[in-house]
Short mmCIF file of C-alpha atoms and ligand atoms in Angstrom, two decimals:
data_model
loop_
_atom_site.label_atom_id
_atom_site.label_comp_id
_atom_site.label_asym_id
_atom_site.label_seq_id
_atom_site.Cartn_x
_atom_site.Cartn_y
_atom_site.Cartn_z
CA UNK Q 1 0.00 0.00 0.00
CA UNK Q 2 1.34 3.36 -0.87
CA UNK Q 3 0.02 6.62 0.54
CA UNK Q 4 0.75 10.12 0.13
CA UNK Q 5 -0.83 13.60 2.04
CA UNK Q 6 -0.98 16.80 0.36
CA UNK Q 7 -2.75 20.31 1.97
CA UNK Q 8 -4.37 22.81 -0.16
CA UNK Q 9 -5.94 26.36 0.62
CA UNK Q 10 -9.45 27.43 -0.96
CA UNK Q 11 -9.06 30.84 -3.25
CA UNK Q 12 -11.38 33.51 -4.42
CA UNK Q 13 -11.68 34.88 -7.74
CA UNK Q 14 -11.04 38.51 -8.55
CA UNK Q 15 -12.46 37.50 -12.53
CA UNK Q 16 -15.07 34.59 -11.75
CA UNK Q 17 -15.55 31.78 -13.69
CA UNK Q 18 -18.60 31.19 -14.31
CA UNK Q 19 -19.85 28.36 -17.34
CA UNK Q 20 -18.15 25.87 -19.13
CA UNK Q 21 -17.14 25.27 -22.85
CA UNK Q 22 -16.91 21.69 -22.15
CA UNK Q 23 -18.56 19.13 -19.26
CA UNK Q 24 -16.42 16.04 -19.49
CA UNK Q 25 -12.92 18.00 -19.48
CA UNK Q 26 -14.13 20.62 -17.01
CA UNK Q 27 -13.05 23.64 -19.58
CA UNK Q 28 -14.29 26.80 -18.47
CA UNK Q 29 -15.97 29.42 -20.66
CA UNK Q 30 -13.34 32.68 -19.75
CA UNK Q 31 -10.05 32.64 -17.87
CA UNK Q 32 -10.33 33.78 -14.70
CA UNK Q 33 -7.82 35.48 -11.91
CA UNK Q 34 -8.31 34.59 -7.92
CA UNK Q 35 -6.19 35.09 -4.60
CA UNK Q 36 -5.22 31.79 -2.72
CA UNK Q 37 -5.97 32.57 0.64
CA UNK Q 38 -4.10 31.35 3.91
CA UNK Q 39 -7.38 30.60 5.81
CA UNK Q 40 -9.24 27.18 5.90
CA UNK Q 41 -7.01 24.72 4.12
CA UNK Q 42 -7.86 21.43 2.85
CA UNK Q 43 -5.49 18.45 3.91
CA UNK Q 44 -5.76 15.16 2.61
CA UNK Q 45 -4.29 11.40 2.54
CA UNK Q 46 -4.87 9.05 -0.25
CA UNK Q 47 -4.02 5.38 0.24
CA UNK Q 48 -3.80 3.15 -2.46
CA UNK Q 49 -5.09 -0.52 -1.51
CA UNK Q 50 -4.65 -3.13 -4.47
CA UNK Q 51 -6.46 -5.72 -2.98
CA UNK Q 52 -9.62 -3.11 -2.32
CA UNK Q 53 -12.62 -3.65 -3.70
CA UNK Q 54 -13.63 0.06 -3.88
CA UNK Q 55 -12.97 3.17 -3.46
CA UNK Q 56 -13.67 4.76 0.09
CA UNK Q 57 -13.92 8.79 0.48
CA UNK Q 58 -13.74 9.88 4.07
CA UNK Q 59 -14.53 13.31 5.10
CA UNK Q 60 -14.54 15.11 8.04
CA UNK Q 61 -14.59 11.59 9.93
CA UNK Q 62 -17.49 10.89 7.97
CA UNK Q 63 -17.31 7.62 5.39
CA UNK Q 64 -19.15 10.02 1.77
CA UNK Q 65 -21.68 8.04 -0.29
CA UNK Q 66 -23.59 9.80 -3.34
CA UNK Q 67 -22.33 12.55 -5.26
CA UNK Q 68 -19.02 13.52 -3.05
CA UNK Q 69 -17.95 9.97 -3.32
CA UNK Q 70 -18.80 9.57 -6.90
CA UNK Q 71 -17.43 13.13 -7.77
CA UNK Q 72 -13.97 11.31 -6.26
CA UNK Q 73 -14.29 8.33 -7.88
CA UNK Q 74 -14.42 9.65 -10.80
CA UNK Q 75 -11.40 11.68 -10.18
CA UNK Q 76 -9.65 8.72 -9.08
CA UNK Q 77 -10.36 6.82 -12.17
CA UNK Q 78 -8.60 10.12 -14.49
CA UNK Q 79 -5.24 9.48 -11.90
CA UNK Q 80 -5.94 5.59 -12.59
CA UNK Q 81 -5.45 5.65 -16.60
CA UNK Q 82 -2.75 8.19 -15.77
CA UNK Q 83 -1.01 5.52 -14.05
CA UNK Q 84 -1.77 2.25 -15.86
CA UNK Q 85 -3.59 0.56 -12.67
CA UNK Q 86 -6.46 -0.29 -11.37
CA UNK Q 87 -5.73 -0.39 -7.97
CA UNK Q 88 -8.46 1.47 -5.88
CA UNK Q 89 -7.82 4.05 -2.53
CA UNK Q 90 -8.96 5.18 0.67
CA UNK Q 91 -9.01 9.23 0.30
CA UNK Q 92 -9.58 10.65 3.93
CA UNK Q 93 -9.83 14.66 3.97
CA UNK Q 94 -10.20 17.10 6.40
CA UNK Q 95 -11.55 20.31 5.31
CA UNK Q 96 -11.37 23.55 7.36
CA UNK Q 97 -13.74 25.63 5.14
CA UNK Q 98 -17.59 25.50 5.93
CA UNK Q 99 -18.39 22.94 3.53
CA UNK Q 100 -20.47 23.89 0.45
CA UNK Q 101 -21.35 27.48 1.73
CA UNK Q 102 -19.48 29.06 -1.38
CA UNK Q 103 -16.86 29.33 0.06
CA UNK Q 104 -14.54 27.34 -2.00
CA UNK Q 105 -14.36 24.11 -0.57
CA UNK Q 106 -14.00 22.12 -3.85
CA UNK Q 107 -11.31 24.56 -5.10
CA UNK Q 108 -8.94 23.07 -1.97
CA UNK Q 109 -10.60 20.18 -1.83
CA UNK Q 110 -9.94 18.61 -5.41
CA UNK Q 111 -6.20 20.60 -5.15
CA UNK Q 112 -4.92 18.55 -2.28
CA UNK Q 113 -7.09 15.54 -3.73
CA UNK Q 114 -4.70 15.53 -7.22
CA UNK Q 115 -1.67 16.51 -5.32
CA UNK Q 116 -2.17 13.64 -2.75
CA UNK Q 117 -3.62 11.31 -5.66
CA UNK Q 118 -0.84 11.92 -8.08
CA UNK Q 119 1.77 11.33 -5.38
CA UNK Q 120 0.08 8.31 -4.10
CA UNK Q 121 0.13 6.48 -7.55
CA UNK Q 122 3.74 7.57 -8.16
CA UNK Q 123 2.60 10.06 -10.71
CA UNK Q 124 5.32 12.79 -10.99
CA UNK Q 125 3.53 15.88 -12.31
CA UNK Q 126 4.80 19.34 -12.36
CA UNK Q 127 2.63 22.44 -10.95
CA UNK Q 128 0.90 22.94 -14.54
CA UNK Q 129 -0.12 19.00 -15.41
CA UNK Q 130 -0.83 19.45 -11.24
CA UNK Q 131 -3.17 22.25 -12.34
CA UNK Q 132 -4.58 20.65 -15.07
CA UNK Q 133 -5.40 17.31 -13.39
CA UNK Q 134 -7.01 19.55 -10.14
CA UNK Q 135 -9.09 21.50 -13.19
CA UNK Q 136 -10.96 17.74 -14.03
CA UNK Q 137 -12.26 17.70 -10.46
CA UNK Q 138 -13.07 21.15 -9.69
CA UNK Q 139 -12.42 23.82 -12.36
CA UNK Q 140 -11.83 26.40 -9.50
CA UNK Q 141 -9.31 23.85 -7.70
CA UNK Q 142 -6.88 24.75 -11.24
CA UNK Q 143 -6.38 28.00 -9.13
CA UNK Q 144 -5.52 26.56 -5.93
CA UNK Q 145 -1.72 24.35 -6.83
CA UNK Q 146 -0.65 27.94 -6.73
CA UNK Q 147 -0.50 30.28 -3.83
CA UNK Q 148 -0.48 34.22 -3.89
CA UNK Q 149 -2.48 35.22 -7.18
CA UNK Q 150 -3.16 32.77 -10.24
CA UNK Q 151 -4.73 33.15 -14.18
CA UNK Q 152 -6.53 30.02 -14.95
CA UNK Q 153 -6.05 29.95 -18.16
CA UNK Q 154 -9.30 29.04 -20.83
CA UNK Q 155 -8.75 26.91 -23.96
CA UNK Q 156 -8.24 23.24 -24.21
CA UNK Q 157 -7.33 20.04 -22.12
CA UNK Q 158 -3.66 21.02 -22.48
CA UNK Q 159 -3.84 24.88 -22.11
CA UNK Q 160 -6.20 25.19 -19.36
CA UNK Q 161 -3.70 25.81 -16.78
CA UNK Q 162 -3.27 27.89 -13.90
CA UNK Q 163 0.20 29.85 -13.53
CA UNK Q 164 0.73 32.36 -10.73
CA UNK Q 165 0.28 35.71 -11.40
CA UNK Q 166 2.73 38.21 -9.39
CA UNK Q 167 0.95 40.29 -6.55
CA UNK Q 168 0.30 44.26 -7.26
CA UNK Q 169 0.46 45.15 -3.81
CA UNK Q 170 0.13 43.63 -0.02
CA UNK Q 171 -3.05 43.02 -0.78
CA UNK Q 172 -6.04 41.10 1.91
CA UNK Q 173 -9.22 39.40 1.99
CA UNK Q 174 -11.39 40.33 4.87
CA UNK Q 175 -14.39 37.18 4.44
CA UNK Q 176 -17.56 37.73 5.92
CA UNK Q 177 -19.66 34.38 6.82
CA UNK Q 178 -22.90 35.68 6.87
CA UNK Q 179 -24.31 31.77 6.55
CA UNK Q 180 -22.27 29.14 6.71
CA UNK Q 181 -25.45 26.39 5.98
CA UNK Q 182 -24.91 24.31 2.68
CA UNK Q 183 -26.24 26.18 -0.23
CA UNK Q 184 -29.60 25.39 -1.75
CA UNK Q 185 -27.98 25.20 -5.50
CA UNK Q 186 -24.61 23.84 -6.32
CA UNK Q 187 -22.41 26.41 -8.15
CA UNK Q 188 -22.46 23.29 -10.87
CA UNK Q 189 -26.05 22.85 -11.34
CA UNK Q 190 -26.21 26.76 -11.13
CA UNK Q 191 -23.22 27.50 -13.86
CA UNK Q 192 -25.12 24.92 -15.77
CA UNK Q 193 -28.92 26.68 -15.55
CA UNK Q 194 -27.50 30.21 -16.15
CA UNK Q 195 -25.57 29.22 -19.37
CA UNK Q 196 -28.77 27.47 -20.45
CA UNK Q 197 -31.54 29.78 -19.59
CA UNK Q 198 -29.86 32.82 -18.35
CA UNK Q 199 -30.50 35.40 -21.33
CA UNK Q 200 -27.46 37.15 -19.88
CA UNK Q 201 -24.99 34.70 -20.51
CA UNK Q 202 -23.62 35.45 -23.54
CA UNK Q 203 -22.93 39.27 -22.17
CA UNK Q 204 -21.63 37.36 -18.99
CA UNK Q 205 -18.78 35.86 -21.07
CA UNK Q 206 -18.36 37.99 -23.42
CA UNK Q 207 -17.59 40.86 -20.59
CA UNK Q 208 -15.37 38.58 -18.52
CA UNK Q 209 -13.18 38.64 -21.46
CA UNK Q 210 -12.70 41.96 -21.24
CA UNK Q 211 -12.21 42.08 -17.72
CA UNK Q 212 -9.81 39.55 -18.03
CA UNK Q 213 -7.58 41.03 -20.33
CA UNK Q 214 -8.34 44.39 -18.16
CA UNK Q 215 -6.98 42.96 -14.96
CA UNK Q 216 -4.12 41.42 -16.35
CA UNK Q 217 -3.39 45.22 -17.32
CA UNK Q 218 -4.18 46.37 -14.00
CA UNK Q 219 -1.88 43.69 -12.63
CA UNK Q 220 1.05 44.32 -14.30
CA UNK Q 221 0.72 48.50 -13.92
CA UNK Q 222 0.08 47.39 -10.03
CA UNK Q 223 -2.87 49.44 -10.45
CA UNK Q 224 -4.74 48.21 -7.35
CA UNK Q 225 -7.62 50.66 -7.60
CA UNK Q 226 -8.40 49.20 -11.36
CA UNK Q 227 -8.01 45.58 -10.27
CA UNK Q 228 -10.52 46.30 -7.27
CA UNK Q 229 -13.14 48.22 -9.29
CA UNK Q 230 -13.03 44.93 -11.92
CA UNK Q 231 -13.32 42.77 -9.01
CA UNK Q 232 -16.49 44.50 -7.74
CA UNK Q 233 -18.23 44.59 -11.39
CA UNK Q 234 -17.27 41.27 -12.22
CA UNK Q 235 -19.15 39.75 -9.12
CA UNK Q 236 -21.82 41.99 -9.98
CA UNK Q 237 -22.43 40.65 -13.41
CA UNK Q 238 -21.98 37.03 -12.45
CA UNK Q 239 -24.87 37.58 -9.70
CA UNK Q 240 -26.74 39.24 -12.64
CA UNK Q 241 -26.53 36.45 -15.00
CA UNK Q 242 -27.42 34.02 -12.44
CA UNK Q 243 -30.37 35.80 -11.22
CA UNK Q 244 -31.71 35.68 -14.97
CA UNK Q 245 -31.89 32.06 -14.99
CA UNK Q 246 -35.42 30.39 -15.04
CA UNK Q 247 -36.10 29.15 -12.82
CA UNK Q 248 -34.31 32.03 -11.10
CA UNK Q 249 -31.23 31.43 -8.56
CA UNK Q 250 -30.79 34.51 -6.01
CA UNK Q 251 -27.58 33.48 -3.83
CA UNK Q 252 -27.03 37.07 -2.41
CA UNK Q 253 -28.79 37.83 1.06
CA UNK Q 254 -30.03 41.40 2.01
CA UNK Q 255 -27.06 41.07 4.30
CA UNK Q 256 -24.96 40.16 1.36
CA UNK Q 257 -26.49 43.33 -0.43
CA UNK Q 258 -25.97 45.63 3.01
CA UNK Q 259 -22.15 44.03 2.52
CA UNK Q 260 -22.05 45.43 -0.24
CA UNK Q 261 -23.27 48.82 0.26
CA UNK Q 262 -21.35 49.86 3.73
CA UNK Q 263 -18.33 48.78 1.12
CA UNK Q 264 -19.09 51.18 -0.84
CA UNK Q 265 -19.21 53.57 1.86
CA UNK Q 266 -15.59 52.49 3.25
CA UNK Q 267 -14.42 53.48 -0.06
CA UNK Q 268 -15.81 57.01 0.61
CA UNK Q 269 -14.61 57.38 3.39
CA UNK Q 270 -11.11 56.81 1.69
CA UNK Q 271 -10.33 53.05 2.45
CA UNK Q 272 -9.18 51.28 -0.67
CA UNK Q 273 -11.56 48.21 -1.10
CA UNK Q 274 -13.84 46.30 -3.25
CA UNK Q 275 -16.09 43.56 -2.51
CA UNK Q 276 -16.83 40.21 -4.32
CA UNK Q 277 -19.31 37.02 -3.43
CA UNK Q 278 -19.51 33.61 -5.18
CA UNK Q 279 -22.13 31.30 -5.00
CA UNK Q 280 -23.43 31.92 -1.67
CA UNK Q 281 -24.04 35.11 0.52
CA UNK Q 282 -20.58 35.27 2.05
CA UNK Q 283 -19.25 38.70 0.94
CA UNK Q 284 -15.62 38.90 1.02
CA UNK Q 285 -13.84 42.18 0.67
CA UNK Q 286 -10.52 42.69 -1.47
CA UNK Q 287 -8.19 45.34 0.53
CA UNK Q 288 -4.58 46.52 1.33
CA UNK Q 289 -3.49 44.96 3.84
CA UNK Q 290 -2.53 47.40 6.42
CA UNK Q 291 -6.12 48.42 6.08
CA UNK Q 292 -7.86 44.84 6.86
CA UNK Q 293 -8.23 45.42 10.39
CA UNK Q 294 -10.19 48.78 9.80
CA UNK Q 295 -12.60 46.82 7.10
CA UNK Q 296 -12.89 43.58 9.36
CA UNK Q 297 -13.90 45.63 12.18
CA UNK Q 298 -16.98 47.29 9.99
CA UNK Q 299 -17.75 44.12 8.61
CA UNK Q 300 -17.55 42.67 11.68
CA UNK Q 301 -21.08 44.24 12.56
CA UNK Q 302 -22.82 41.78 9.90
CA UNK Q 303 -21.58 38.68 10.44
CA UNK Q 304 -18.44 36.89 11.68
CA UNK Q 305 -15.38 37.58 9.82
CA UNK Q 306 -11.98 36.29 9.22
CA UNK Q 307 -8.81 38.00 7.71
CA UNK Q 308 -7.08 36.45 5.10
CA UNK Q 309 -3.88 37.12 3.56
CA UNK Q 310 -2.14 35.47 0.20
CA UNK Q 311 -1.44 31.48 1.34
CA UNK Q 312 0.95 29.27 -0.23
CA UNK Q 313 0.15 26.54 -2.84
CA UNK Q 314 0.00 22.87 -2.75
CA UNK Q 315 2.36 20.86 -0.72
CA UNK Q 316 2.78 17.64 0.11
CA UNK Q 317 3.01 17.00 3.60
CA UNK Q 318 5.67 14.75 4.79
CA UNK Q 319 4.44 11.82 6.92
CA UNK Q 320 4.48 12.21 10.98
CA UNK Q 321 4.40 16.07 10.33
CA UNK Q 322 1.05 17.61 11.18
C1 2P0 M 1 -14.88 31.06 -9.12
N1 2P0 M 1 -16.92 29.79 -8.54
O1 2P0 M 1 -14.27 31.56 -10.09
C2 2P0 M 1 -16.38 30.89 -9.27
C3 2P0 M 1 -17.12 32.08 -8.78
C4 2P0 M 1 -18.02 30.15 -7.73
C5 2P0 M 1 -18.33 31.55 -8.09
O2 2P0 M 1 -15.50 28.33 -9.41
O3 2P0 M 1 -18.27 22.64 -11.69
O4 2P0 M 1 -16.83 24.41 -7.79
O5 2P0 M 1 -16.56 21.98 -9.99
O6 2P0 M 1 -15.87 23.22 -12.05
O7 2P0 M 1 -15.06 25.23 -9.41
C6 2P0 M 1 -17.24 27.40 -8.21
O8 2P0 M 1 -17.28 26.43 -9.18
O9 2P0 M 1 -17.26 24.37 -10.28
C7 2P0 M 1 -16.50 28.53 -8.76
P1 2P0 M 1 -16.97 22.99 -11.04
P2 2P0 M 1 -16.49 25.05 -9.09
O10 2P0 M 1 -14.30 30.78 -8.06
#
């Protein structure tokens, strides 16, 4: 039996991706540009057992049936004709993030899942096959090999790769959990209603490509006002399009939307951040650094918060070590 750990950290997208080209190779529509945070990492061991009959996924303590475990199995089997075996594995995780509350948890989840996969069936991948492999379980989890900033990169099977993206500034993420309950849509079944129904999906993508290629500008000029005003939008318009789907998908709160607003007011009163939600009504807001603890503590009247700072990429953790 050969077993291998890896930990990996959840990340938040600046330029969401939101809709996929393709199903079966998890291709996204856009690229898309997100922050690897150092909160709430994802650490998991995957044993490989030839003489087991199945696959076992473990999380939390809890032995997964349904769509986790399938979701894993069928990431397991991409790793399998990687490695020319059959030979099924026991994956036990532990995930720090509330689970499923949009806040990430497959992005670090299927991250430390290929790094701890590929290691485990004596794979030896580099960070951008790493990427690519995490992209078949989790398009979001592309992102998360890298720490700091990364560009997930659209296209096909062998271009869609993240690659880290150097910072502007000592930037923060102050995250608000205004409900940490599992969400009533999965950002999968969601992507896949608003890119079918949503009449504002074509202006969706179609704008994220600019914004794209806008924030890489903004990047390299270090142009942190820019990159936080294209955060902001970008959110925006991927609520938008969602909320256009039939039947309709609302995952912002009114204390997402008040979020929101008393942003918007921190910014007049000359503090320099933006803020951004995914699928769920966690608001978290993009800021410099030595100005997180005056956000968190106005945030802090909504709902609990947590600072987060850029985290490091995957690693492999080294048996005995915790
Ligand atoms: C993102 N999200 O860019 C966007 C913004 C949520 C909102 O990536 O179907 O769990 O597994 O590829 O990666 C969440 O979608 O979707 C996501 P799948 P994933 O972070």
């Amino acid at each position: 039996m050969t077993q291998a750990t890896a930990q990996a950290h959840p990340n938040i997208a600046l330029v969401k991706y939101w809709g996929k080209r393709d199903t079966a190779l998890n291709l996204p529509a856009t690229g898309s540009v997100s922050m690897t945070l150092d909160v709430f990492p994802t650490t998991t061991t995957v044993q490989v057992d030839a003489s087991a009959a199945e696959d076992e996924f473990i999380l939390n303590d809890v032995l997964r049936d349904g769509v986790p475990a399938e979701r894993t199995r069928r990431f397991l089997d991409i790793v399998r004709a990687m490695a020319g075996t059959d030979a099924r594995a026991r994956v036990t995780s532990h995930n720090t993030v509330p689970s499923a509350a949009g806040l990430a948890s497959s992005a670090s989840g299927f991250a430390a899942l290929a790094g701890a996969a590929a290691a485990a069936y004596g794979l030896d991948l580099d960070d951008r096959q790493l990427s690519r492999l995490a992209r078949r379980g989790s398009g979001s989890a592309a992102r998360s090999i890298f720490g700091g900033f990364a560009l997930w990169h659209a296209g096909d099977d062998e271009e869609s790769f993240a690659e880290p993206l150097a910072a502007p500034a000592d930037l923060a993420m102050v995250v608000t959990i205004v409900d940490a309950g599992e969400k009533q849509v999965s950002s999968r079944e969601a992507m896949r209603r608003t890119a079918l129904t949503s009449p504002y999906y074509p202006a969706w993508v179609s704008s994220t490509e600019q914004s794209l290629a806008a924030a890489q500008e903004a990047f390299r000029d270090a142009d942190v006002a820019r990159i936080g005003r294209i955060t902001e939008t970008n959110a925006l318009r991927m609520h938008a399009a969602i909320q256009g789907s039939d039947p309709s998908i609302r995952y912002l709160s009114p204390t997402s939307v008040a979020i929101f607003d008393r942003v918007e007011q921190l910014r007049a009163e000359g503090l320099t951040v933006f803020a951004t939600a995914d699928a769920g009504p966690n608001v978290v807001a993009l800021c410099l650094a030595e100005e997180a603890p005056a956000v968190d503590a106005a945030l802090a009247a909504f709902a609990e918060t947590v600072i987060a700072h850029p985290g490091p990429g995957l690693r492999l953790v080294a048996e005995g070590e915790q």
